[in-house]
Coordinates of C-alpha atoms in Angstrom, one line a residue:
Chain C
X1 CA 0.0 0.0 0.0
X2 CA 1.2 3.3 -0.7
X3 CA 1.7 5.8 1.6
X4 CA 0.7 9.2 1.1
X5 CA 2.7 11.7 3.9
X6 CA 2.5 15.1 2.4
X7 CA -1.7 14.8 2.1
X8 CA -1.6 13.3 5.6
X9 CA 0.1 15.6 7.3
X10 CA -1.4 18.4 5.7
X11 CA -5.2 16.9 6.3
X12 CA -3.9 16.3 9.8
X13 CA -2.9 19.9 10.6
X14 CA -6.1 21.3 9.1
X15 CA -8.0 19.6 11.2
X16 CA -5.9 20.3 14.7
X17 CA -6.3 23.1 13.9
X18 CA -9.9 23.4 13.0
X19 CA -10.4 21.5 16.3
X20 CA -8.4 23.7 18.2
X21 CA -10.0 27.0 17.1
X22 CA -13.3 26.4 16.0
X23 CA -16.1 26.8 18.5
X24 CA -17.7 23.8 18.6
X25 CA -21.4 24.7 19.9
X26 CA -21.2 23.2 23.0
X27 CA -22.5 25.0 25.6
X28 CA -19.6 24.0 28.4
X29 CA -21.5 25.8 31.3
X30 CA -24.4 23.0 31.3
X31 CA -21.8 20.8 30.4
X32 CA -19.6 21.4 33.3
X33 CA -22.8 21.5 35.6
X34 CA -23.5 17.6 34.5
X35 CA -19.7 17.1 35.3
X36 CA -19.4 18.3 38.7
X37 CA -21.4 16.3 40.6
X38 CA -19.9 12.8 39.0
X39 CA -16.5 14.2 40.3
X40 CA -17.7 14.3 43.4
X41 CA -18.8 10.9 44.0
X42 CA -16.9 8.4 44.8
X43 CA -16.2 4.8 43.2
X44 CA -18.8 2.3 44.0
X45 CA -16.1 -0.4 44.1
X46 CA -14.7 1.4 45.8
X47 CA -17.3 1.3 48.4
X48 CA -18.1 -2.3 48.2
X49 CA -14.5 -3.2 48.4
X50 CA -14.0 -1.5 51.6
X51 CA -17.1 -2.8 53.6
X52 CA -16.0 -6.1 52.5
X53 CA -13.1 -5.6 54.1
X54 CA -15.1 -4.3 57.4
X55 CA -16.7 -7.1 57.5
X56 CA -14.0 -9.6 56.6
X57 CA -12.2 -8.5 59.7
X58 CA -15.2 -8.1 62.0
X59 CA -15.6 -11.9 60.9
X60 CA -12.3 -12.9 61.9
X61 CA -12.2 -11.3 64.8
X62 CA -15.6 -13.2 65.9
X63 CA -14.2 -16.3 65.4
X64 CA -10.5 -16.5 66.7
X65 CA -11.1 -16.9 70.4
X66 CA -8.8 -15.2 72.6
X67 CA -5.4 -17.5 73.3
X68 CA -6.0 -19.7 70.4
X69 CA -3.1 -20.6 68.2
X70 CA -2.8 -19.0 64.9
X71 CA -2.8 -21.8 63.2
X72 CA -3.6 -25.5 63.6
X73 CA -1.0 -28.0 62.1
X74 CA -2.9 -30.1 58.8
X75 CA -4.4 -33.8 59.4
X76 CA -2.3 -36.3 60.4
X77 CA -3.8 -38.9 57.6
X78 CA -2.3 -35.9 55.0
X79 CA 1.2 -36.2 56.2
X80 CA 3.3 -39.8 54.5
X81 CA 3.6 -42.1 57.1
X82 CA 7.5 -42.1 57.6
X83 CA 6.5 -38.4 58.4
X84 CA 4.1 -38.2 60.7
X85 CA 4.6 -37.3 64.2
X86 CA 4.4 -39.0 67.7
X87 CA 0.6 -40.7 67.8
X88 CA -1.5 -38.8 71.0
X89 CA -4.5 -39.7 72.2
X90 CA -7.5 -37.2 73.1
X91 CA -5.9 -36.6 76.3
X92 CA -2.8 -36.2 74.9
X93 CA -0.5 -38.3 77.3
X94 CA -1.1 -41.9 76.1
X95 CA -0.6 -43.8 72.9
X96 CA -3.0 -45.5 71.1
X97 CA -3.8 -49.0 71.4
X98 CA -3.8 -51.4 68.3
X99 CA -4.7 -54.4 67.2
X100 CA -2.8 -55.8 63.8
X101 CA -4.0 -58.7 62.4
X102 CA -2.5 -61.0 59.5
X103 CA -3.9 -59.4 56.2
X104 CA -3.2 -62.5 53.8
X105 CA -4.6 -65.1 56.4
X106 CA -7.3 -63.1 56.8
X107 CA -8.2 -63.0 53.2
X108 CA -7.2 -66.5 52.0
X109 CA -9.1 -68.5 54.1
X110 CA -12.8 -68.5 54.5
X111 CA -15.0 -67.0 56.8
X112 CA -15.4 -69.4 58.9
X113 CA -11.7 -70.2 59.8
X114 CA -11.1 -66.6 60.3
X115 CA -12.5 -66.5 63.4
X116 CA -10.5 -68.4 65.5
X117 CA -11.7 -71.2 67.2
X118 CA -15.5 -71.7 67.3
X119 CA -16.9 -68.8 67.7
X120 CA -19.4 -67.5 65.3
X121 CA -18.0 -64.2 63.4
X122 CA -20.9 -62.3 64.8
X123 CA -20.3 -63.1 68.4
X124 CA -16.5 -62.6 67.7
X125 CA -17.6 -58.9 66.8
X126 CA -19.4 -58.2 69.9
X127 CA -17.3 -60.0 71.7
X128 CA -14.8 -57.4 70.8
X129 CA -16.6 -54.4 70.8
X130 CA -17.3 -55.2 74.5
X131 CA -13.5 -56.4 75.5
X132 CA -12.9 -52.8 74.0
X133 CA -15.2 -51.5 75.8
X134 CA -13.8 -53.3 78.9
X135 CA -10.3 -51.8 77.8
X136 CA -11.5 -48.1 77.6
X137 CA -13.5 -48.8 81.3
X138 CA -9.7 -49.9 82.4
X139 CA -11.3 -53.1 83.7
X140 CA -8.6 -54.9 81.3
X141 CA -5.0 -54.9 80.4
X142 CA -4.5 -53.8 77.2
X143 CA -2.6 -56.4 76.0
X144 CA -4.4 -59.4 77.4
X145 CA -5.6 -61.9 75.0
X146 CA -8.7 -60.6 72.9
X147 CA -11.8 -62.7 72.9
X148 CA -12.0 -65.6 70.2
X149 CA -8.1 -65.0 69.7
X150 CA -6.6 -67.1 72.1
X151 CA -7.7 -70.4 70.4
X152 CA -11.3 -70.4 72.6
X153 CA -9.8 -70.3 76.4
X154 CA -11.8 -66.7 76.7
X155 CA -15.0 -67.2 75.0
X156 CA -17.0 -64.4 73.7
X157 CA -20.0 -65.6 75.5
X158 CA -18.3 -64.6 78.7
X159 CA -20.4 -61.8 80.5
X160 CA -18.6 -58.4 79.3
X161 CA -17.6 -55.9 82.0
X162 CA -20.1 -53.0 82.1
X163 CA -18.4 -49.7 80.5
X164 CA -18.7 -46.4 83.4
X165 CA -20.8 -43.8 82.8
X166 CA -20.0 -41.7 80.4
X167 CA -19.1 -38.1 80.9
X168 CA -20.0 -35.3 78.3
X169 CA -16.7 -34.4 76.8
X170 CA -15.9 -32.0 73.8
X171 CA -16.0 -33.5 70.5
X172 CA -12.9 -33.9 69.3
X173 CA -11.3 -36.4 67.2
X174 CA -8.2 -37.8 67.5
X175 CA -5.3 -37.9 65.8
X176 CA -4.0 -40.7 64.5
X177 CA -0.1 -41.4 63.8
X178 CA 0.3 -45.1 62.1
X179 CA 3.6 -45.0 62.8
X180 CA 3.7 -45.1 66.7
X181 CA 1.1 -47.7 67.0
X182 CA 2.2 -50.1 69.0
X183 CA 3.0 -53.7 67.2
X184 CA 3.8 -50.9 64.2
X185 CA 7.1 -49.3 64.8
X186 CA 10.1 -50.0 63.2
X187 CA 9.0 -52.3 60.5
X188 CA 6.2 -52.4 58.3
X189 CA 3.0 -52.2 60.1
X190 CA 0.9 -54.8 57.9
X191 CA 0.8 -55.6 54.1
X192 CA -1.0 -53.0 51.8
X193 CA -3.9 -55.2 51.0
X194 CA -5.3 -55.3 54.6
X195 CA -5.1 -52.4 57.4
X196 CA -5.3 -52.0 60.7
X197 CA -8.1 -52.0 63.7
X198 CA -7.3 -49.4 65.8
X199 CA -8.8 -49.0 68.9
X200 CA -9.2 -45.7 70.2
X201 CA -9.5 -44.9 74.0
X202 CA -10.4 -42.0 75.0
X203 CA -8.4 -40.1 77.8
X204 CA -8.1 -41.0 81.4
X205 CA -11.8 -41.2 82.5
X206 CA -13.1 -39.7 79.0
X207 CA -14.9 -41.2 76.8
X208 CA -14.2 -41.8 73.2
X209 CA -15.1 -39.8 70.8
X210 CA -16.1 -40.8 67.6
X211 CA -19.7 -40.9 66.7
X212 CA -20.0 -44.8 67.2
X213 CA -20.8 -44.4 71.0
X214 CA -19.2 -43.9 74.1
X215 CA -16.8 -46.9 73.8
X216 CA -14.9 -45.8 71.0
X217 CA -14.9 -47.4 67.8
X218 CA -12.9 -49.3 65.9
X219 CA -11.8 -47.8 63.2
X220 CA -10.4 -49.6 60.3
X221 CA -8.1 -48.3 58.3
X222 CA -7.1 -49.8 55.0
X223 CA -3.6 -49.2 54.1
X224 CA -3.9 -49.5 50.3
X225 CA -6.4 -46.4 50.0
X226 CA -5.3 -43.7 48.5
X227 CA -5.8 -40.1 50.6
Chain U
X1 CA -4.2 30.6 36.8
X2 CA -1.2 28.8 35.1
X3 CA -1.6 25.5 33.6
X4 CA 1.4 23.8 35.9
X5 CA -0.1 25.2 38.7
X6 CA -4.0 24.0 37.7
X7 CA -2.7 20.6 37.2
X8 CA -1.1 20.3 40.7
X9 CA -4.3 22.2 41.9
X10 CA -6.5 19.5 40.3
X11 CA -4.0 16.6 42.0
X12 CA -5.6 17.7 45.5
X13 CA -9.0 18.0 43.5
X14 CA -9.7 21.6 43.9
X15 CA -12.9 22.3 41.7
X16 CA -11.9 25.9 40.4
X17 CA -8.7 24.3 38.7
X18 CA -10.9 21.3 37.3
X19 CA -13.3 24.0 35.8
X20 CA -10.3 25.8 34.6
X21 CA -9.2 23.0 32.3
X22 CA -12.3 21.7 31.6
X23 CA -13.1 25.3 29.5
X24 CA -9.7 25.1 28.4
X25 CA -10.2 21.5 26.7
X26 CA -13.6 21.2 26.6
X27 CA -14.5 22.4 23.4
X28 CA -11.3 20.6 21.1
X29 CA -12.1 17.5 23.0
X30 CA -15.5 17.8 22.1
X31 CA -14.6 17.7 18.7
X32 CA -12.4 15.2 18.6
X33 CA -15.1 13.1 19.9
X34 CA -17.5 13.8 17.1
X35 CA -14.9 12.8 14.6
X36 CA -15.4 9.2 16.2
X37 CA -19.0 9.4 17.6
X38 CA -20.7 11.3 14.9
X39 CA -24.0 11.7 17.3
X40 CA -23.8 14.9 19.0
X41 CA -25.2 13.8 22.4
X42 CA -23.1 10.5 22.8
X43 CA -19.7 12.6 21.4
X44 CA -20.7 15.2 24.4
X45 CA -21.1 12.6 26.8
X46 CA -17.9 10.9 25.5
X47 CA -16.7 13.6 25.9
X48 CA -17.9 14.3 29.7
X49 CA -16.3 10.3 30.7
X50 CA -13.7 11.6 29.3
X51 CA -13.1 14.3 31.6
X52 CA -13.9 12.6 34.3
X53 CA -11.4 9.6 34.0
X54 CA -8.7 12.3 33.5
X55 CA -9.8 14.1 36.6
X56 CA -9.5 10.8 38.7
X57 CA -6.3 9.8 37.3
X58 CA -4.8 12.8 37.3
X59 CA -2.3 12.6 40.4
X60 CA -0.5 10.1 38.4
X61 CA 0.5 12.3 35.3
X62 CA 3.3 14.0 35.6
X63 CA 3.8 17.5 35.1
X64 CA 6.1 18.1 32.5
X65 CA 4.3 21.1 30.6
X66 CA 1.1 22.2 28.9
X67 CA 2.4 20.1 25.8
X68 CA 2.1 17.0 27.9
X69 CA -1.2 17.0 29.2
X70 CA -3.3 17.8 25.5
X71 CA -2.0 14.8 24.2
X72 CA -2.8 12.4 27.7
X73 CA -6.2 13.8 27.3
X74 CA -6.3 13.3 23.6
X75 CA -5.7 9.4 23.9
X76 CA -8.1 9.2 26.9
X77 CA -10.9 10.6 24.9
X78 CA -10.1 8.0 21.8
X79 CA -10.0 5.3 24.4
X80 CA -13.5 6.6 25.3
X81 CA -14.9 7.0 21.9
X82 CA -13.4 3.5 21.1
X83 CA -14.7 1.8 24.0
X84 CA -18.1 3.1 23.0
X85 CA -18.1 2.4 19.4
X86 CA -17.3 -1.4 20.5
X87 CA -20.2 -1.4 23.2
X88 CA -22.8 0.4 21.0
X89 CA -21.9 -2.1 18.2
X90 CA -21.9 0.9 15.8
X91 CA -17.6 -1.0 14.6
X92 CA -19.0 -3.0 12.4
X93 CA -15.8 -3.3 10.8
X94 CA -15.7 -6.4 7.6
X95 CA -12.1 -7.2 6.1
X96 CA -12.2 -6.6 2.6
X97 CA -9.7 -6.9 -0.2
X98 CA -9.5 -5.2 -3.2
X99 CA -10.7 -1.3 -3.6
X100 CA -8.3 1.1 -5.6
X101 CA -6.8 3.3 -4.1
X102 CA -6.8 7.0 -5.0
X103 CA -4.1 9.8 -3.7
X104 CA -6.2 12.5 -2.3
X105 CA -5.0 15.6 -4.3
X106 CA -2.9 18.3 -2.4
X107 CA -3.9 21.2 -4.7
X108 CA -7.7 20.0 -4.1
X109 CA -6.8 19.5 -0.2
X110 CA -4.9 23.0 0.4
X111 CA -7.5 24.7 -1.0
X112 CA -10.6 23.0 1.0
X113 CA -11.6 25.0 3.9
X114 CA -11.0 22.8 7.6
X115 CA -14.7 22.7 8.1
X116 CA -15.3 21.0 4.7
X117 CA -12.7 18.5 5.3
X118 CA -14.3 17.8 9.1
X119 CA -17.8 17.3 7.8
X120 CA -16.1 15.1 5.2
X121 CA -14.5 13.0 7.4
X122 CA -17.7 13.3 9.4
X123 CA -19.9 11.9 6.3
X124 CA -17.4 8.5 6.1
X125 CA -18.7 5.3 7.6
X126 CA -18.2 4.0 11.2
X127 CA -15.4 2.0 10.3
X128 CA -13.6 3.8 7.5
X129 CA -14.0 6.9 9.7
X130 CA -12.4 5.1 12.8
X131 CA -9.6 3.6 11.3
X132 CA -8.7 6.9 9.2
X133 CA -9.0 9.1 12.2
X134 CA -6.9 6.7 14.1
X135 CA -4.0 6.4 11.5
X136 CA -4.1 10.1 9.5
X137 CA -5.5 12.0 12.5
X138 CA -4.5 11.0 15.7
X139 CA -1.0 9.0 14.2
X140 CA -1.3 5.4 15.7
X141 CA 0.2 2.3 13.8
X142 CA -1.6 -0.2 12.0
X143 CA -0.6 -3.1 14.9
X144 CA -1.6 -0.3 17.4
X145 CA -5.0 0.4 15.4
X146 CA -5.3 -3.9 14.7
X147 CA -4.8 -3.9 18.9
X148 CA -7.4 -1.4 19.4
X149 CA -10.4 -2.5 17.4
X150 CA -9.7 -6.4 18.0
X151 CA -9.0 -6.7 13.8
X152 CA -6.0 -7.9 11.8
X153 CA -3.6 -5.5 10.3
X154 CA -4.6 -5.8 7.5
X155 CA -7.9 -5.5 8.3
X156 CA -6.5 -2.0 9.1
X157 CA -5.0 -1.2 5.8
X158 CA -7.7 -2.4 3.7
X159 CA -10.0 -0.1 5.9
X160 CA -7.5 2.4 5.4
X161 CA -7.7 2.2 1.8
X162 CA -11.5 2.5 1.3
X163 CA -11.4 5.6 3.8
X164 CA -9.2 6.6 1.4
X165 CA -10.8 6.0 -1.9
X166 CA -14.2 7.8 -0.2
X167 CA -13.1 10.7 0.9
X168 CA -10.9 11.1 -2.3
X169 CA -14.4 10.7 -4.2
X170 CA -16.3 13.3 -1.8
X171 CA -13.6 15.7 -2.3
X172 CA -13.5 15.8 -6.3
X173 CA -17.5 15.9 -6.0
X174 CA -17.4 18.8 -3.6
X175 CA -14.6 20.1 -5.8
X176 CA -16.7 19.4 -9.1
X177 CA -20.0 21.1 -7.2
X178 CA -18.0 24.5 -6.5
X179 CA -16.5 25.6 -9.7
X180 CA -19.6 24.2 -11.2
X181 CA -21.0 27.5 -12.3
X182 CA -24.2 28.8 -10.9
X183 CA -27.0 29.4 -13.0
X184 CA -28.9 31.9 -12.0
X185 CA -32.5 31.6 -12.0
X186 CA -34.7 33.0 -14.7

């Protein structure tokens, strides 16, 4: 394309010109008038962006109760197990109690022989729902031999010990650290395919405190899921 | 009151200085904003937007002379004439080849009075008058005119061309019409 400079420049000053000189009709004094007041106001987003502000930190100040940390430290269950940090329980003071059983006996052989002994499966799951239940009363050893585990000598038909009352307690859920379980440490808790029953006790005198009831649960834990 | 001293007025947003520039600008600017939005009310209120967004950014220019703050004010006025063309549809800009192109004579252009020219330019369409006035007028590249409208450069050039080729047209006819001699009625 050509290019035409001489006629450009020379259109282009006319018409600076003519737009500098010429008056152009408008009446400026009305215009000026319609002017002033739109300088006067001030930014709506301006506005909004500054009550949202208010009332972002009126919100956070609501919240944070006085004393509380800034900041709590990310789920245990997000940290890789070589990573995680000493297991606590609710009270803080006492590890939690686990029971580890063989994953590839317990998925080769039938249903049947996997409860040990006798016992019917169903009985062997209220049979240990009680013991722990027993265990978080403190009316057992921890590490005495579970019901239907010791080849029949504690049968599950025993009569369970009767779990205290149960004390109201904040609702807070434990942490828990698979690599200070005990049976765990220092070597491969169990093979990926199975997972671990943990029991969890509450604190000294405290109940447990995951929605199952005021025994605790027993949580299982497969090792193979992915987070 | 000098212009240094209005801008730095306007900066702490005293009104008197803001009037002060305002009748100092407000009639070229006004102009210039017909020359993109031909209507007379939406170049005025162009033309008022304009204004304003200069008075609420004005604490960032910096002061280097009268000769800087025309053209700052020039550009925000385009920006606001562009920005409205776009929203009010009225760009309806289609590339096109071809299209001879014809030199606008100088002889026929010297001679021409400003006002013709401006109501020439005013007569063009949307998008032959915007990309003229953007490239002969107001002196911006075609990548800075193809960034502008959202269009290709060439886009640019061939819209170029046509504004060209019409206005060349309108001024032989207006040329042809006034040394046509006038008959005078019986």
């Amino acid at each position: 394309m050509t290019s035409h400079p001489h006629s450009d420049k020379l259109l282009r000053n006319k018409i600076a010109r003519f737009e500098a000189t010429s008056p152009a009709g408008l009446d400026k004094a009305r215009a000026w008038e319609s002017l002033r007041p739109r300088l006067r106001r001030r930014r709506p987003l301006l506005r909004y962006a500054a009550a949202a502000l208010l009332l972002l930190a009126a919100g956070m100040a609501h919240f944070r109760r006085p004393g509380a940390p800034p900041a709590q430290a990310p789920a245990a269950a997000n940290f890789p197990v070589h990573a995680r940090p000493p297991a606590r329980d609710v009270a803080g003071d006492q590890p939690l109690a686990v029971t580890q059983r063989t994953p590839s006996l317990a998925r080769t052989r039938p249903a049947a022989a996997r409860s040990s002994g006798n016992t019917p499966p169903k009985k062997k799951a209220e049979a240990v729902v009680k013991e722990s239940q027993a265990v978080l009363a403190g009316q057992l050893p921890e590490n005495e031999p579970k019901a239907g585990e010791d080849g029949g000598q504690n049968p599950a038909g025993a009569p369970p010990p009767t779990a205290p009352e149960a004390t109201p307690a904040p609702r807070r859920l434990p942490v828990v650290r698979l690599h200070e379980l005990p049976g765990a440490a220092g070597a491969p808790a169990t093979p990926a395919a199975e997972g671990l029953r943990i029991r969890l006790p509450g604190g000294e005198g405290q109940p447990a405190v995951a929605s199952s009831g005021p025994a605790g649960p027993l949580i299982h834990l497969p090792l193979n899921a992915k987070p | 009151m000098e212009f240094s001293q209005a801008i730095q007025r306007c900066k702490r947003g005293d009104p008197a200085a803001q009037k002060h520039l305002f009748n100092l600008y407000a009639e070229p600017m006004f102009l210039l904003c017909r020359r993109y939005v031909r209507n007379r009310e939406d170049a005025e209120e162009r033309m008022l937007n304009g204004f304003l967004r200069f008075f609420r950014t004005i604490a960032r220019f910096r002061d280097e002379g009268q000769g800087t703050a025309a053209p700052w004010l020039r550009r925000i006025m385009i920006n606001e004439c562009l920005m409205f063309l776009r929203s009010s549809r009225q760009l309806s800009i289609v590339p096109a080849d071809g299209g001879q192109e014809l030199p606008i004579d100088e002889d026929i252009l010297s001679s021409m009075q400003a006002g013709e020219l401006y109501a020439l330019i005013l007569d063009l369409p949307p998008g032959y008058r915007t990309v003229f006035n953007l490239y002969v007028l107001d002196g911006l590249s075609h990548p800075e005119i193809a960034c502008a409208l959202g269009i290709s450069e060439g886009t640019s050039r061939s819209q170029l061309r046509k504004a060209r080729s019409w206005l060349q047209r309108m001024v032989l006819r207006n040329e042809t019409v006034r040394r046509t001699p006038q008959i005078p009625p019986r």
